[in-house]
Every structure is written in structure tokens, then in C-alpha cells.
Tab-separated table of C-alpha atoms and ligand atoms in Angstrom:
chain	number	residue	atom	x	y	z
A	45	MET	CA	21.122	18.188	-51.735
A	46	LYS	CA	18.273	19.387	-49.529
A	47	HIS	CA	16.203	22.144	-51.099
A	48	GLY	CA	12.814	23.663	-50.333
A	49	ILE	CA	9.803	22.902	-48.146
A	50	GLY	CA	8.214	19.430	-48.250
A	51	ILE	CA	4.590	18.712	-47.359
A	52	ALA	CA	3.380	15.478	-45.746
A	53	GLY	CA	-0.337	14.998	-46.428
A	54	ILE	CA	-0.027	17.108	-49.575
A	55	ALA	CA	-3.343	15.904	-51.074
A	56	GLY	CA	-5.345	16.827	-47.961
A	57	ARG	CA	-7.373	19.949	-47.164
A	58	MET	CA	-4.430	21.500	-45.302
A	59	GLY	CA	-1.844	20.053	-47.698
A	60	GLN	CA	-3.374	21.769	-50.715
A	61	MET	CA	-3.643	25.057	-48.810
A	62	LEU	CA	0.010	24.703	-47.790
A	63	VAL	CA	1.077	24.360	-51.449
A	64	GLN	CA	-0.516	27.779	-52.075
A	65	GLU	CA	0.963	29.385	-48.959
A	66	VAL	CA	4.506	28.122	-49.682
A	67	ALA	CA	4.208	29.769	-53.120
A	68	ALA	CA	2.735	32.953	-51.579
A	69	ALA	CA	5.779	33.141	-49.263
A	70	GLY	CA	8.075	32.914	-52.314
A	71	ALA	CA	9.642	29.713	-50.941
A	72	PRO	CA	10.567	26.695	-53.109
A	73	LEU	CA	8.474	23.501	-52.739
A	74	SER	CA	10.458	20.254	-52.731
A	75	GLY	CA	7.361	18.039	-53.104
A	76	GLY	CA	5.142	15.929	-50.915
A	77	VAL	CA	3.959	12.545	-49.692
A	78	ASP	CA	0.488	11.175	-49.129
A	79	ARG	CA	-1.102	7.767	-48.580
A	80	PRO	CA	-0.274	5.010	-51.078
A	81	GLY	CA	-2.663	5.267	-54.021
A	82	VAL	CA	-3.139	9.022	-53.709
A	83	ASN	CA	-1.624	10.478	-56.874
A	84	ASP	CA	-3.598	13.639	-57.536
A	85	ILE	CA	-1.431	16.344	-55.990
A	86	GLY	CA	-1.240	18.864	-58.828
A	87	ALA	CA	2.146	19.895	-60.223
A	88	ALA	CA	4.265	19.098	-57.124
A	89	ALA	CA	6.732	16.167	-57.032
A	90	LEU	CA	5.289	13.106	-55.258
A	91	PHE	CA	7.787	11.121	-53.134
A	92	SER	CA	7.146	7.437	-52.401
A	93	ASP	CA	7.735	7.791	-48.637
A	94	ILE	CA	8.526	10.205	-45.821
A	95	THR	CA	12.235	9.234	-45.823
A	96	GLY	CA	12.647	10.341	-49.452
A	97	LEU	CA	10.836	13.611	-48.756
A	98	ALA	CA	12.829	14.266	-45.571
A	99	GLU	CA	16.164	13.651	-47.335
A	100	ALA	CA	15.235	16.016	-50.208
A	101	SER	CA	13.811	18.892	-48.118
A	102	GLU	CA	15.247	21.651	-45.917
A	103	VAL	CA	12.117	21.377	-43.753
A	104	VAL	CA	8.936	19.252	-43.843
A	105	ILE	CA	5.463	20.510	-42.874
A	106	ASP	CA	3.255	17.610	-41.746
A	107	PHE	CA	-0.566	17.720	-41.599
A	108	THR	CA	-1.537	14.050	-41.920
A	109	HIS	CA	-3.017	11.673	-39.332
A	110	ALA	CA	-1.927	10.701	-35.818
A	111	SER	CA	-1.172	7.154	-37.017
A	112	THR	CA	1.841	8.516	-38.973
A	113	VAL	CA	3.579	10.275	-36.087
A	114	ARG	CA	5.804	7.464	-34.776
A	115	VAL	CA	7.077	6.490	-38.247
A	116	HIS	CA	7.542	10.137	-39.259
A	117	SER	CA	9.379	10.946	-35.983
A	118	ARG	CA	12.013	8.295	-36.699
A	119	ALA	CA	12.338	9.191	-40.411
A	120	MET	CA	12.684	12.930	-39.753
A	121	ALA	CA	15.293	12.404	-37.006
A	122	ARG	CA	17.302	9.990	-39.206
A	123	ALA	CA	17.335	12.503	-42.079
A	124	GLY	CA	18.216	15.369	-39.698
A	125	THR	CA	15.498	17.558	-41.256
A	126	PRO	CA	13.525	20.160	-39.248
A	127	TRP	CA	9.846	19.241	-38.896
A	128	ILE	CA	6.671	21.321	-38.516
A	129	VAL	CA	3.875	19.184	-37.035
A	130	GLY	CA	0.233	20.275	-37.280
A	131	THR	CA	-1.303	16.795	-37.017
A	132	THR	CA	-3.627	16.443	-34.010
A	133	GLY	CA	-5.052	13.560	-31.986
A	134	LEU	CA	-1.614	12.285	-30.840
A	135	SER	CA	-1.524	9.574	-28.145
A	136	ALA	CA	0.953	9.689	-25.243
A	137	GLU	CA	3.184	7.244	-27.200
A	138	ASP	CA	3.043	9.485	-30.292
A	139	GLU	CA	3.993	12.510	-28.167
A	140	ALA	CA	6.881	10.564	-26.628
A	141	ALA	CA	8.190	9.633	-30.108
A	142	LEU	CA	7.972	13.283	-31.167
A	143	GLN	CA	9.841	14.420	-28.040
A	144	GLU	CA	12.526	11.785	-28.733
A	145	ALA	CA	12.981	13.145	-32.292
A	146	GLY	CA	13.271	16.621	-30.755
A	147	LYS	CA	16.589	15.542	-29.220
A	148	THR	CA	18.035	15.324	-32.756
A	149	ILE	CA	16.142	17.902	-34.860
A	150	PRO	CA	14.250	21.170	-34.272
A	151	ILE	CA	10.469	20.590	-34.316
A	152	VAL	CA	7.621	23.093	-34.144
A	153	TYR	CA	4.578	21.229	-32.815
A	154	ALA	CA	1.321	23.181	-32.469
A	155	PRO	CA	-2.282	22.004	-32.279
A	156	ASN	CA	-3.174	25.337	-33.892
A	157	PHE	CA	-0.963	27.544	-36.043
A	158	SER	CA	-3.213	30.637	-36.039
A	159	PRO	CA	-1.684	33.695	-34.323
A	160	GLY	CA	-5.089	34.552	-32.780
A	161	VAL	CA	-5.480	31.175	-31.063
A	162	ASN	CA	-1.974	31.412	-29.650
A	163	LEU	CA	-2.831	34.792	-28.155
A	164	VAL	CA	-5.979	33.214	-26.638
A	165	LEU	CA	-3.801	30.436	-25.160
A	166	ALA	CA	-1.609	33.034	-23.444
A	167	LEU	CA	-4.713	34.849	-22.108
A	168	ALA	CA	-6.282	31.573	-20.954
A	169	GLU	CA	-3.309	30.816	-18.725
A	170	LYS	CA	-3.335	34.313	-17.203
A	171	MET	CA	-7.113	34.227	-16.620
A	172	ALA	CA	-6.951	30.792	-15.010
A	173	ALA	CA	-4.231	31.989	-12.644
A	174	ALA	CA	-6.367	34.994	-11.627
A	175	LEU	CA	-9.786	33.283	-11.278
A	176	PRO	CA	-10.011	30.794	-8.340
A	177	ALA	CA	-10.873	27.288	-9.580
A	178	ALA	CA	-13.353	26.697	-6.748
A	179	ARG	CA	-15.516	29.663	-7.884
A	180	TYR	CA	-14.910	29.827	-11.656
A	181	ASP	CA	-15.856	26.668	-13.580
A	182	ALA	CA	-13.773	26.354	-16.771
A	183	GLU	CA	-15.602	24.916	-19.804
A	184	ILE	CA	-14.261	24.600	-23.351
A	185	VAL	CA	-16.715	24.277	-26.234
A	186	GLU	CA	-15.543	23.593	-29.782
A	187	MET	CA	-17.160	23.040	-33.179
A	188	HIS	CA	-15.590	21.665	-36.365
A	189	HIS	CA	-16.554	20.366	-39.823
A	190	ARG	CA	-18.178	16.960	-40.177
A	191	GLN	CA	-14.994	15.276	-41.535
A	192	LYS	CA	-12.885	15.865	-38.414
A	193	VAL	CA	-11.758	12.529	-36.918
A	194	ASP	CA	-10.573	13.431	-33.381
A	195	ALA	CA	-12.362	15.008	-30.404
A	196	PRO	CA	-11.919	17.159	-28.433
A	197	SER	CA	-9.861	19.112	-30.956
A	198	GLY	CA	-6.129	19.553	-30.401
A	199	THR	CA	-6.768	23.259	-29.862
A	200	ALA	CA	-9.418	22.553	-27.207
A	201	ILE	CA	-6.942	20.298	-25.391
A	202	GLY	CA	-4.286	23.027	-25.758
A	203	LEU	CA	-6.719	25.499	-24.147
A	204	GLY	CA	-7.352	23.007	-21.331
A	205	GLN	CA	-3.607	22.613	-20.802
A	206	ALA	CA	-3.204	26.410	-20.648
A	207	VAL	CA	-5.953	26.642	-17.995
A	208	ALA	CA	-4.368	23.746	-16.073
A	209	ARG	CA	-0.944	25.444	-16.176
A	210	GLY	CA	-2.498	28.674	-14.863
A	211	ARG	CA	-4.046	26.699	-11.998
A	212	GLY	CA	-0.918	24.648	-11.287
A	213	VAL	CA	-2.624	21.300	-11.985
A	214	VAL	CA	-2.246	18.523	-14.581
A	215	LEU	CA	-5.035	18.477	-17.197
A	216	ALA	CA	-5.392	14.671	-17.155
A	217	ASP	CA	-6.296	14.832	-13.430
A	218	VAL	CA	-9.170	17.326	-13.886
A	219	MET	CA	-10.425	16.767	-17.454
A	220	GLU	CA	-14.187	16.046	-17.871
A	221	SER	CA	-14.967	15.248	-21.490
A	222	GLY	CA	-18.013	13.841	-23.284
A	223	ARG	CA	-20.453	13.954	-20.351
A	224	ASP	CA	-23.393	11.632	-20.884
A	225	GLY	CA	-25.987	9.992	-18.637
A	226	HIS	CA	-25.900	10.157	-14.833
A	227	THR	CA	-22.605	11.986	-14.427
A	228	GLY	CA	-23.092	13.330	-10.895
A	229	ALA	CA	-22.490	16.980	-10.009
A	230	ARG	CA	-19.601	18.937	-11.482
A	231	LYS	CA	-16.376	18.506	-9.489
A	232	ASP	CA	-14.638	21.606	-8.127
A	233	GLY	CA	-11.678	22.475	-10.332
A	234	ALA	CA	-12.802	20.304	-13.271
A	235	ILE	CA	-12.026	21.516	-16.803
A	236	GLY	CA	-14.965	20.509	-19.025
A	237	PHE	CA	-14.959	19.820	-22.778
A	238	SER	CA	-17.817	19.653	-25.299
A	239	ALA	CA	-17.378	18.980	-29.022
A	240	MET	CA	-19.871	19.704	-31.817
A	241	ARG	CA	-19.414	18.379	-35.356
A	242	GLY	CA	-21.270	19.579	-38.427
A	243	GLY	CA	-21.196	21.338	-41.774
A	244	GLN	CA	-17.918	22.874	-42.868
A	245	VAL	CA	-16.938	24.861	-39.753
A	246	VAL	CA	-13.168	25.472	-40.001
A	247	GLY	CA	-12.771	25.807	-36.208
A	248	GLU	CA	-14.573	27.547	-33.349
A	249	HIS	CA	-13.412	27.499	-29.726
A	250	THR	CA	-14.914	29.157	-26.674
A	251	LEU	CA	-13.313	29.163	-23.247
A	252	LEU	CA	-15.853	30.016	-20.551
A	253	PHE	CA	-15.218	30.772	-16.890
A	254	ALA	CA	-18.619	30.447	-15.189
A	255	ALA	CA	-19.107	31.730	-11.617
A	256	ALA	CA	-22.401	32.148	-9.755
A	257	ASP	CA	-22.345	35.913	-10.316
A	258	GLU	CA	-20.523	36.386	-13.642
A	259	HIS	CA	-19.472	34.634	-16.859
A	260	ILE	CA	-16.345	35.479	-18.857
A	261	ALA	CA	-15.951	33.955	-22.324
A	262	ILE	CA	-13.318	34.242	-25.033
A	263	THR	CA	-14.198	32.937	-28.490
A	264	HIS	CA	-11.929	32.368	-31.464
A	265	ARG	CA	-13.429	31.629	-34.889
A	266	ALA	CA	-11.341	30.584	-37.867
A	267	PHE	CA	-13.156	31.277	-41.155
A	268	ASP	CA	-10.479	30.022	-43.518
A	269	ARG	CA	-7.897	27.244	-42.965
A	270	ARG	CA	-5.446	29.506	-44.800
A	271	VAL	CA	-4.728	31.061	-41.378
A	272	PHE	CA	-3.256	27.703	-40.205
A	273	ALA	CA	-1.322	27.153	-43.438
A	274	ALA	CA	0.199	30.646	-43.359
A	275	GLY	CA	1.219	30.106	-39.708
A	276	ALA	CA	2.815	26.737	-40.512
A	277	VAL	CA	4.822	28.242	-43.401
A	278	ARG	CA	5.923	31.043	-41.063
A	279	ALA	CA	7.097	28.344	-38.616
A	280	ALA	CA	8.950	26.526	-41.456
A	281	LEU	CA	10.866	29.709	-42.343
A	282	TRP	CA	11.577	30.391	-38.627
A	283	VAL	CA	12.848	26.902	-37.709
A	284	ARG	CA	15.831	26.881	-40.101
A	285	GLY	CA	19.105	26.971	-38.160
A	286	LYS	CA	17.451	26.393	-34.766
A	287	SER	CA	18.958	23.955	-32.248
A	288	PRO	CA	17.258	20.577	-31.695
A	289	GLY	CA	14.195	20.817	-29.438
A	290	VAL	CA	10.401	20.895	-29.516
A	291	TYR	CA	9.180	24.464	-30.036
A	292	SER	CA	5.639	25.872	-29.983
A	293	MET	CA	3.892	28.444	-32.160
A	294	MET	CA	4.308	30.817	-29.194
A	295	ASP	CA	8.088	30.558	-29.756
A	296	VAL	CA	7.641	31.330	-33.464
A	297	LEU	CA	5.539	34.398	-32.598
A	298	GLY	CA	8.076	35.543	-29.995
A	299	MET	CA	5.565	34.977	-27.159
A	300	GLY	CA	7.345	31.921	-25.696
A	301	VAL	CA	7.969	31.647	-21.965
B	421	NAD	P1	-7.285	15.649	-44.554
B	421	NAD	O1	-7.849	14.303	-44.232
B	421	NAD	O2	-7.944	16.503	-45.575
B	421	NAD	O3	-5.735	15.486	-44.999
B	421	NAD	C1	-4.848	14.574	-44.427
B	421	NAD	C2	-3.975	14.035	-45.552
B	421	NAD	O4	-2.990	13.166	-44.978
B	421	NAD	C3	-4.791	13.200	-46.571
B	421	NAD	O5	-4.466	13.595	-47.907
B	421	NAD	C4	-4.339	11.771	-46.270
B	421	NAD	O6	-4.381	10.932	-47.426
B	421	NAD	C5	-2.921	12.011	-45.771
B	421	NAD	N1	-2.404	10.875	-45.011
B	421	NAD	C6	-3.063	10.108	-44.105
B	421	NAD	N2	-2.267	9.134	-43.671
B	421	NAD	C7	-1.078	9.283	-44.306
B	421	NAD	C8	0.143	8.572	-44.296
B	421	NAD	N3	0.289	7.469	-43.533
B	421	NAD	N4	1.182	9.028	-45.040
B	421	NAD	C9	1.041	10.106	-45.806
B	421	NAD	N5	-0.121	10.824	-45.900
B	421	NAD	C10	-1.152	10.406	-45.153
B	421	NAD	O7	-7.175	16.391	-43.147
B	421	NAD	P2	-6.849	17.941	-42.865
B	421	NAD	O8	-8.116	18.670	-42.581
B	421	NAD	O9	-5.914	18.460	-43.906
B	421	NAD	O10	-6.091	17.809	-41.467
B	421	NAD	C11	-4.902	17.040	-41.335
B	421	NAD	C12	-4.450	17.070	-39.882
B	421	NAD	O11	-4.106	18.417	-39.514
B	421	NAD	C13	-5.509	16.630	-38.864
B	421	NAD	O12	-4.858	15.948	-37.810
B	421	NAD	C14	-6.107	17.942	-38.381
B	421	NAD	O13	-6.702	17.856	-37.107
B	421	NAD	C15	-4.854	18.793	-38.356
B	421	NAD	N6	-5.062	20.251	-38.395
B	421	NAD	C16	-4.235	21.003	-37.631
B	421	NAD	C17	-4.300	22.381	-37.689
B	421	NAD	C18	-3.290	23.182	-36.894
B	421	NAD	O14	-3.301	24.437	-36.973
B	421	NAD	N7	-2.372	22.525	-36.166
B	421	NAD	C19	-5.243	23.010	-38.499
B	421	NAD	C20	-6.078	22.220	-39.285
B	421	NAD	C21	-5.974	20.808	-39.239
């Protein structure tokens, strides 16, 4: 019988925070999975693979690594268990596998589970629609801790996608990331990305619209990764009983379009 919330990546920074937040929400924990050889996960039950965890859990929260997404997509769909995905750095193939699983199970997939960032995403789209791309250059600057493995961050890409939606363009067509050397002048309508890595910064994102005569910037700073864990647990409680599909944190917060 399925019972409780399972955590994939339970030994990780987010995984350990999720164990605390599941308890804080008064929800039962079914257990977790991590990489082979990782055994130190505290008192929770350790499953040998994602299939075992999916079959034992009412919902699985997954903060692991992009390399897991295709295997986890198939296992979660086969088990028919709702899935909360916080993992970032997904390739187009990973995203396609996740969308395919969304035909069978409800999934909440968010590059950032903080309520504040999701509000910024909504504002970003509105601002981009109001500020002409030819006059207002959009730049996204992010900083994270030195252990982060992907860049730009999933949240930075989410911000870029929100700006692109507001402008009616596709991000991949206008994205300028990791400028270095003789890059030539900035293209009209480009959405620029810069990533800093250092120390133990939990997550900082600034979206800047720079015109010749004014700058407008919105900054979000996360001081504690608990904000992501609490949001993911909120999504896990929300997703129960939902129809198959891929939902966003905006849907969980009631801000979906
Ligand atoms: P971490 O490295 O501390 O934890 C990841 C855990 O996943 C580790 O314990 C690792 O052993 C485990 N893992 C890796 N491959 C696995 C596999 N094949 N099977 C099972 N477990 C596996 O990293 P973290 O800081 O906890 O972040 C995890 C992911 O969550 C990253 O992709 C990060 O960018 C993302 N993240 C998302 C949000 C959000 O709000 N969506 C917030 C913070 C972090």
C-alpha cells in the first residue's frame, strides 16, 4: 500500500531539508533513495531504487541530478505515483521524458519552489510585455554556492523564459549566455545571462531592464534553502488527486494562467 512522501536525493542538501519540512508539515515520510553507496540518511527508510520508492509512496519529491530524470520519469509513470521535480539542468531530452510521464501522472516541475521567485516570474513577464525589447535590454545575473553544477541556474532560465513569453519570442532564439572574448555588440532583443559561483550563497537572482535613460531591476535573495523545501512539500500536499499533467509552482500558488 502506498503511504507517505518519498524523497529522491534524500542524503543531499535539499533532501535533508525536505526530511525536516515533511515532519514540520505533519506528513508521514515513506523513505528515500540516493546514489548507490550512500547510506547515511538518518532514521528514514532507504529504498534500493526509485521504483521501490515510487511503489511505496503516495508522492515522491525529487531533488537529485539531471542525469536521473529519464530513468525517474519512466519509473514514476509505471508506478502511477505523483512526482514533484526540483532537479535543475535538464536537457531537451530530459524535459521530453518528463512531459511524456506527465501524460500518465500529475507532476509539479519548478526550477524554483520559493513563493517569492514565482511572484518575480509573474512580474517579469508583465514587465517584458510593457517595456519594448529594442529600448530595454534584459539581463539576468545570478549567484550560487560553489558546489552548484549547472549554469545558468534553472531559476535564471525560468526568468529568461518569462521575459521571452512577455515579448512573444522563444528564449533559445535570443539567449546570450557566458559572453567571453570578442563577442561583438549586444543584439537588439537579446536576453543576457551571467552566472557567479562562490561561497555558500543559497540563490540570488537579479533581472535588469537597462535603457539609455533608466534602469529597472528586481532582485530575489534566498537566505535559507528551507524556503524551497517548504514550497516542494506544499506542492506534494497539493498534487494529490490531481489529473495527469505537468503543473508549475504558479499552479500550486493559485497564480497559474
Ligand atoms: P546535492 O548534491 O546536495 O544533493 C543531490 C543528492 O542527489 C545527493 O545526495 C546525490 O547523492 C543524489 N543523487 C545523485 N544522483 C542520484 C541518483 N542517480 N539516484 C539517486 N540519488 C542521486 O544537491 P542539492 O543542492 O540538494 O540540489 C539537488 C538538485 O536540486 C540540483 O539539481 C539543484 O539545482 C536543485 N535545486 C532546486 C531548487 C528548486 O527550488 N527547484 C532549489 C535548490 C536546489
